mmCIF file of C-alpha atoms in Angstrom:
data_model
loop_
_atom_site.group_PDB
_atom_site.id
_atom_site.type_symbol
_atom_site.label_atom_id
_atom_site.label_comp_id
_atom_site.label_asym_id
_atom_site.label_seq_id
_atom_site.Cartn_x
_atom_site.Cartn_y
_atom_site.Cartn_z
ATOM 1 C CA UNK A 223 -20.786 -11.184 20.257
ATOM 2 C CA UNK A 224 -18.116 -9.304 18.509
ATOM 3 C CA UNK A 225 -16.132 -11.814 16.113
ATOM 4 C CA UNK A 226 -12.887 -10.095 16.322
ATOM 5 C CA UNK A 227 -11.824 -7.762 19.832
ATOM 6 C CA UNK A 228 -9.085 -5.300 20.119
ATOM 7 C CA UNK A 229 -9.365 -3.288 23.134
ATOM 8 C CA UNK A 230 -6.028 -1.337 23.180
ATOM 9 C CA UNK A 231 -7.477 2.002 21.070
ATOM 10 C CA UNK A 232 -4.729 3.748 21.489
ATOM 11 C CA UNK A 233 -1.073 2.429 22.287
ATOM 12 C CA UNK A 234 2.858 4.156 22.709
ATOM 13 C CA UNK A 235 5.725 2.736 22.272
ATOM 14 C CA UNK A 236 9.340 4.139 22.887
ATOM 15 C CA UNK A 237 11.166 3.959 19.652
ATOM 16 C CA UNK A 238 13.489 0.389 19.411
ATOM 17 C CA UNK A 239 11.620 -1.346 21.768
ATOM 18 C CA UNK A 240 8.643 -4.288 21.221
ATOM 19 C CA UNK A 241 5.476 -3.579 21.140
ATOM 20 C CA UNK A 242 2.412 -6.257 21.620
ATOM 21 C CA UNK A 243 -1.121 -4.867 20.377
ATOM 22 C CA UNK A 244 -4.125 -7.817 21.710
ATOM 23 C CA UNK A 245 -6.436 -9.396 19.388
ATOM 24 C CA UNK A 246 -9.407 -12.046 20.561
ATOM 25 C CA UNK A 247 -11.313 -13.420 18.356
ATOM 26 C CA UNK A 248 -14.499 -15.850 18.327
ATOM 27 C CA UNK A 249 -15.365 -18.585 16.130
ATOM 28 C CA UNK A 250 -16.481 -22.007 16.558
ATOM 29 C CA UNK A 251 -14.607 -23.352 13.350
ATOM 30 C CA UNK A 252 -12.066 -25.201 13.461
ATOM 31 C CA UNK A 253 -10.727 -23.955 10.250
ATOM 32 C CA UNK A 254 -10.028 -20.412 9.997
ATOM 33 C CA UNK A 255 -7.345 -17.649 8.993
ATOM 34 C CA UNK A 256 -5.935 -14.538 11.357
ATOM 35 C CA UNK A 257 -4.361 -11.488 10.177
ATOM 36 C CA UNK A 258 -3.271 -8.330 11.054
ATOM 37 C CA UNK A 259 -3.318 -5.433 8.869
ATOM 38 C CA UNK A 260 -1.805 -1.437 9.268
ATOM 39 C CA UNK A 261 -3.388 1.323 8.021
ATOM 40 C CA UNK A 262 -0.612 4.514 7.998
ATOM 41 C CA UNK A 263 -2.058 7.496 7.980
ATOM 42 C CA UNK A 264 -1.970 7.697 3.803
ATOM 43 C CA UNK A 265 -5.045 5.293 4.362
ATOM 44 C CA UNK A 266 -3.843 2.402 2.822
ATOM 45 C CA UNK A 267 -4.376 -1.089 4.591
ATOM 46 C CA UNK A 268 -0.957 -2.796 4.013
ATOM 47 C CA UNK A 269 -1.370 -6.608 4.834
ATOM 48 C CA UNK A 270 1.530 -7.368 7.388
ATOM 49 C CA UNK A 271 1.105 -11.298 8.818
ATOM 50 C CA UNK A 272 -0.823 -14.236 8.666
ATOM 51 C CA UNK A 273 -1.746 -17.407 11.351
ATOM 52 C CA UNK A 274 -3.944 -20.262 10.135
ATOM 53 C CA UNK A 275 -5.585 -22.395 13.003
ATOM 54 C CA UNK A 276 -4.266 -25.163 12.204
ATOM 55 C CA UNK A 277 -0.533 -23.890 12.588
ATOM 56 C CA UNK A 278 1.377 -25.055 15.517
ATOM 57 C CA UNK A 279 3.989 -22.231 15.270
ATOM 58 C CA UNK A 280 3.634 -18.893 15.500
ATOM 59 C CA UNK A 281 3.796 -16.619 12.388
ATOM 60 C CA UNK A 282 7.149 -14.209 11.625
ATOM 61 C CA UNK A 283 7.623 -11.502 9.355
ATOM 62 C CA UNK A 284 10.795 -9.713 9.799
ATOM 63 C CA UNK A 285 9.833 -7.546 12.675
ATOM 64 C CA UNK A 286 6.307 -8.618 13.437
ATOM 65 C CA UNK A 287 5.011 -11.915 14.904
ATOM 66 C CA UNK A 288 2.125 -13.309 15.953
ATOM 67 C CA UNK A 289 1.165 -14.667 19.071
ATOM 68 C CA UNK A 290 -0.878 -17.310 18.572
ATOM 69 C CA UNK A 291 -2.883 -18.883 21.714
ATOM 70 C CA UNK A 292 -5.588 -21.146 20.249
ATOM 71 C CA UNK A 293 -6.968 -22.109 23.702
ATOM 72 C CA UNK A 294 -7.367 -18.693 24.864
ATOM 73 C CA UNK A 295 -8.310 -17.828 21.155
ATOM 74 C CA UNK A 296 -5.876 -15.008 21.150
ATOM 75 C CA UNK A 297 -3.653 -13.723 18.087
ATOM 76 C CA UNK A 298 -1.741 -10.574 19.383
ATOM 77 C CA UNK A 299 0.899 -8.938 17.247
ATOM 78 C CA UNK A 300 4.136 -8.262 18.229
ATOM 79 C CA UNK A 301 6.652 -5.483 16.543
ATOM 80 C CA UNK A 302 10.160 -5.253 17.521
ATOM 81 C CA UNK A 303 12.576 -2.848 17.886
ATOM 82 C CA UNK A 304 9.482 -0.452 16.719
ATOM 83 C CA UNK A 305 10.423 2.573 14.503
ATOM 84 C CA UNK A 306 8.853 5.910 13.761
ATOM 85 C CA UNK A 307 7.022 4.267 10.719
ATOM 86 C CA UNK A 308 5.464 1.695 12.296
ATOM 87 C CA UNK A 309 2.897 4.419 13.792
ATOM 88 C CA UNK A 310 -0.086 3.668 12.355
ATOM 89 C CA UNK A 311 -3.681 1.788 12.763
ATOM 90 C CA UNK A 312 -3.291 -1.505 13.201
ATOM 91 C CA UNK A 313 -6.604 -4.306 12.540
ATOM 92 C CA UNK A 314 -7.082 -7.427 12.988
ATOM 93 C CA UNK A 315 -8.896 -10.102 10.965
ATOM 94 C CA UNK A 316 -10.047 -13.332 11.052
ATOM 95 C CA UNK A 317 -11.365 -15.500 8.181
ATOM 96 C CA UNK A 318 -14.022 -18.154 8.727
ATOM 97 C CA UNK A 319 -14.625 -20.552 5.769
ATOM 98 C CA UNK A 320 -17.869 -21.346 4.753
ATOM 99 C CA UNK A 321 -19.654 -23.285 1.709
ATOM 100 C CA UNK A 322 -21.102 -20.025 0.708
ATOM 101 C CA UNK A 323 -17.693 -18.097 0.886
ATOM 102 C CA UNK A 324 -14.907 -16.915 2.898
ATOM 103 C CA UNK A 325 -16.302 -14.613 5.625
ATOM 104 C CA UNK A 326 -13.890 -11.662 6.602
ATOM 105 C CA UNK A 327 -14.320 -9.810 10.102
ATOM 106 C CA UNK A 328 -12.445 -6.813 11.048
ATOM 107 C CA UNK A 329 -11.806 -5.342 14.420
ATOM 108 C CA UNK A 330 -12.131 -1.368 15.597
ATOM 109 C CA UNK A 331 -8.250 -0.828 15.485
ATOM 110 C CA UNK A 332 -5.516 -0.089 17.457
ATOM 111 C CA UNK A 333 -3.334 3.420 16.973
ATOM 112 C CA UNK A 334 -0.168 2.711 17.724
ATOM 113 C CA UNK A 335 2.099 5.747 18.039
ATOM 114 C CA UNK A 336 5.781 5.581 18.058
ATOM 115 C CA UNK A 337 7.958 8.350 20.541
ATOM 116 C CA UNK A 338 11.304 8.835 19.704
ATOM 117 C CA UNK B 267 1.740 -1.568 -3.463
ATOM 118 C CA UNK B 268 -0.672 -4.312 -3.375
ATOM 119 C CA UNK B 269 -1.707 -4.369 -6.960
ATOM 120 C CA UNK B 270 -5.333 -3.492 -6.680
ATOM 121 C CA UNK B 271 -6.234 -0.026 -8.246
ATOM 122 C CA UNK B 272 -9.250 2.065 -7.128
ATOM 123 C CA UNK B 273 -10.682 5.062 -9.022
ATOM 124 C CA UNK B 274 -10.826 7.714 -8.186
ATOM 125 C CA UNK B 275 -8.366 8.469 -4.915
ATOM 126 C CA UNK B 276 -11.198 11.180 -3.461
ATOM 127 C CA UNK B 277 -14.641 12.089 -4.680
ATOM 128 C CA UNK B 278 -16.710 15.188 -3.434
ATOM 129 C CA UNK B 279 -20.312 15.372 -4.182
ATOM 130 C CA UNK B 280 -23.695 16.732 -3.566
ATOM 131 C CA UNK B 281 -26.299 14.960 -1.341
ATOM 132 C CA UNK B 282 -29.374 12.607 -3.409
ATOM 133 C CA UNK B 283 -26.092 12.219 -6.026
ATOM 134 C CA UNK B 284 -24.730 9.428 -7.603
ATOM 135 C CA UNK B 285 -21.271 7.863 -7.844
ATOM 136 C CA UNK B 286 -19.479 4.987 -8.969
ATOM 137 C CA UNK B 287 -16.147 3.830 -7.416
ATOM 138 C CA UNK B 288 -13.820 1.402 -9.522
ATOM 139 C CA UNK B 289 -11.444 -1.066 -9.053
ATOM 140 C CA UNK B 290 -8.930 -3.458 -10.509
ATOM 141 C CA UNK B 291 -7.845 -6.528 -8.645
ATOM 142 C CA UNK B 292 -4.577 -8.042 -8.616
ATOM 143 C CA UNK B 293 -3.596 -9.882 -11.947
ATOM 144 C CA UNK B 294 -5.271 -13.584 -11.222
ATOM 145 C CA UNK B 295 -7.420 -12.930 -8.721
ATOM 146 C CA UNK B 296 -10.984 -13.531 -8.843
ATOM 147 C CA UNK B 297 -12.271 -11.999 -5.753
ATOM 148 C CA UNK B 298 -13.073 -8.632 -5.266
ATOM 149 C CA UNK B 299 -14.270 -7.706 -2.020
ATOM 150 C CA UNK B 300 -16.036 -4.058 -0.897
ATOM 151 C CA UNK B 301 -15.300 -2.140 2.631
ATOM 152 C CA UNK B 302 -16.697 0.689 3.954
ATOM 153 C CA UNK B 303 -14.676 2.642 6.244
ATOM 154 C CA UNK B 304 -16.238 5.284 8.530
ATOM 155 C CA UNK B 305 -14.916 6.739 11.548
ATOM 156 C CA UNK B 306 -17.653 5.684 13.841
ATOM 157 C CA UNK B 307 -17.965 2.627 12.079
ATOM 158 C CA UNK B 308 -14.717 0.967 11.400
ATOM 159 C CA UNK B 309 -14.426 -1.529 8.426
ATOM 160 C CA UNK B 310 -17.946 -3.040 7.261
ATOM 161 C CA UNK B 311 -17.915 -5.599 4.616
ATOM 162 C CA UNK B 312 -20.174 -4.556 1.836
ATOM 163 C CA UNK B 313 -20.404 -6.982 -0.844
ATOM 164 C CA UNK B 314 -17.833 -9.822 -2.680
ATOM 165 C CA UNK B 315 -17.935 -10.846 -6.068
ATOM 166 C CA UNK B 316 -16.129 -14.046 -7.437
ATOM 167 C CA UNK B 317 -15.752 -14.551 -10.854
ATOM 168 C CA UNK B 318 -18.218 -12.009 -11.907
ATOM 169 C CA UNK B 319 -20.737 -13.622 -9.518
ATOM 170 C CA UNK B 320 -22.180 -12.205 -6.612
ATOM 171 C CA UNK B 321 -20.909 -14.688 -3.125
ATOM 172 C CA UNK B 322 -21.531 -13.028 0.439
ATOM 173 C CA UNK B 323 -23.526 -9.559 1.003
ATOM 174 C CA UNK B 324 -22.355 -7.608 4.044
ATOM 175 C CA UNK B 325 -23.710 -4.553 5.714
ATOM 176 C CA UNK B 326 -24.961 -3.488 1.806
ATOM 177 C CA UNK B 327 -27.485 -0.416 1.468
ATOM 178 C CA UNK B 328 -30.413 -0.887 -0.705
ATOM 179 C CA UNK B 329 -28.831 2.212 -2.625
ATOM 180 C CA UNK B 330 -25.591 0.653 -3.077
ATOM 181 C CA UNK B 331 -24.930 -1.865 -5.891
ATOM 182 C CA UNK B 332 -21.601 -3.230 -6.905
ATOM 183 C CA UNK B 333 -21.347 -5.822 -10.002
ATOM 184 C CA UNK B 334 -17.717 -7.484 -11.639
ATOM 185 C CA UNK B 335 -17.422 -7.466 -15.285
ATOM 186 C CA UNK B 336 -15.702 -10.320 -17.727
ATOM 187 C CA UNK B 337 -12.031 -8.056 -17.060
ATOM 188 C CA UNK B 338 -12.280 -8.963 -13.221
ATOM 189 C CA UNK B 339 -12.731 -5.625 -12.921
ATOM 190 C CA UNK B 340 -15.656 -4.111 -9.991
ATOM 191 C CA UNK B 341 -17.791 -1.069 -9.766
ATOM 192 C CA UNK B 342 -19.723 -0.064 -6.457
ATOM 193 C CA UNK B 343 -22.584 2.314 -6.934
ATOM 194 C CA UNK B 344 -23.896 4.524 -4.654
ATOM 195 C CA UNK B 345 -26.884 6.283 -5.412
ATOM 196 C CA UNK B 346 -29.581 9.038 -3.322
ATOM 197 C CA UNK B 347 -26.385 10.089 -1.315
ATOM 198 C CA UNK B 348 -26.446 11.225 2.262
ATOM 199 C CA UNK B 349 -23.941 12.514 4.348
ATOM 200 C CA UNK B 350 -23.486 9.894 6.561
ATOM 201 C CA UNK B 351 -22.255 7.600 3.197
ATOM 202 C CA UNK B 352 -18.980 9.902 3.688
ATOM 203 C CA UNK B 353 -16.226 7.474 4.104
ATOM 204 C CA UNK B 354 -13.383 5.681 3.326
ATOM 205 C CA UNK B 355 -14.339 2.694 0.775
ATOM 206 C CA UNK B 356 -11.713 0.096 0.310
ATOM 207 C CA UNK B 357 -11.805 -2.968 -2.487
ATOM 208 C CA UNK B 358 -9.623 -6.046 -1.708
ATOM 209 C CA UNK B 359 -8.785 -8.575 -3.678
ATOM 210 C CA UNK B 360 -8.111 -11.471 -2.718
ATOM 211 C CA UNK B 361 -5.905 -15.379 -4.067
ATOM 212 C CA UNK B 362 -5.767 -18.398 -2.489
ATOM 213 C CA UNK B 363 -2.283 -18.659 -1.412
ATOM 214 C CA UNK B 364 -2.392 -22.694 -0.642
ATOM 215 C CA UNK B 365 -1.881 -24.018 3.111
ATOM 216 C CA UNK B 366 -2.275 -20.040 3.873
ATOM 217 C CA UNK B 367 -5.684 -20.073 2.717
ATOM 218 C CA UNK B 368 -7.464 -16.874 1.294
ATOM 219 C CA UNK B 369 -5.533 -13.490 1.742
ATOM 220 C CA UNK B 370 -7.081 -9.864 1.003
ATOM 221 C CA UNK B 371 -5.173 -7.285 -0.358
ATOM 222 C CA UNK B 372 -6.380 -3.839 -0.428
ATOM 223 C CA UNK B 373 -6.477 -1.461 -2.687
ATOM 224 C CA UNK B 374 -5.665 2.412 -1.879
ATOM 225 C CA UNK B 375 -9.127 3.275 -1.115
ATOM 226 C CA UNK B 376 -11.941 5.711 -2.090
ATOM 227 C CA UNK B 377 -12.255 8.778 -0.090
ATOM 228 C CA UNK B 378 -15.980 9.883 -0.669
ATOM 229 C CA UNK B 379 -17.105 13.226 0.788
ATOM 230 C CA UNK B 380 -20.988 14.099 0.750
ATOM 231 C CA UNK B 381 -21.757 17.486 1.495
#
């Protein structure tokens, strides 16, 4: 099974309005780490937010937040009032903690464009 | 800028080549992690070194090798090139950033063209 899903590859937004681009993810810790990262087209993979499991509120970050729905083991990002710089690739990750070391697992993406 | 520094920004070589890709980490941090980035791919975890020892190995080729010197800083080799190694190869360091736990931060990438 994949350990991290996003199945939105391509999303559009109108510019100044939210956005929400899905993450699932599968682990049977109960210690773990989610984050979403964009990737503009430059290539670079910008970290934006992170939500640890044991965190009862959602993460913020200016414009973005993270949905976080630990029964339905969920972790979508949401971007407000989206602007023409916020199109990009956008991944999510999830961190599982283990004696050996700190497993990462990235999903296949999500393009977000924004229209103006 | 996330403080991690990769060397070179884009590489174009031969097939059966060799190459080495470089990176700094972030001041303090002992991680270094290795991506590799294809289109049909996505991101696949390579290799991560702590502390100049080797932790996890990922998706790794038998022709790639990576190692972390005293400085912190990494090297990723990649040796009897084919064209499908052609990608995007990312190092991330990462720091323990208390109740958040481990965070990665990327460098700007290698973009490696085999032809």
């Amino acid at each position: 099974a994949q350990k991290i899903t996003q199945t939105q590859p391509g999303m559009f937004v109108q510019e100044k309005e939210a956005v929400t681009l899905d993450c699932t993810y599968d682990t049977s810790d109960q210690s773990y780490g989610l984050f979403w990262y964009k990737q503009p087209s430059s290539g670079e993979m910008i970290f934006l937010i992170y939500q640890g499991s044991y965190d009862e509120q959602n993460a913020t970050e200016g414009r973005y937040s993270l949905n976080f729905q630990k029964a339905r083991k969920s972790a979508n990002l949401v971007i407000s009032a989206s602007q023409l710089g916020d199109s990009a690739m956008y991944f999510c990750a999830m961190r599982e903690e283990k004696n050996t070391g700190n497993q990462f697992y990235f999903g296949t993406g999500t393009s977000l464009t924004v229209i103006p | 800028d996330s403080g991690v520094t990769q060397t070179p920004k884009h590489l174009i070589t031969a097939t059966g080549q060799r190459v080495t890709l470089r990176c700094s980490p972030r001041s303090g941090d002992l991680s270094v992690y290795w991506y590799q980035q294809s289109l049909d791919q996505g991101l696949q975890f390579l290799i991560h070194y702590y502390n100049g020892e080797e932790r996890a190995k990922g998706n790794i080729l038998e022709r790639f090798s990576a190692q972390q010197f005293p400085d912190l800083h990494s090297e990723l080799n990649l040796s009897s090139l084919e064209l499908g190694d052609s990608a995007l190869y990312f190092c991330a360091s990462s720091v323990d950033r208390g109740r958040f736990g481990e965070t990665q931060y990327f460098g700007p990438g290698t973009r490696l063209l085999v032809l």
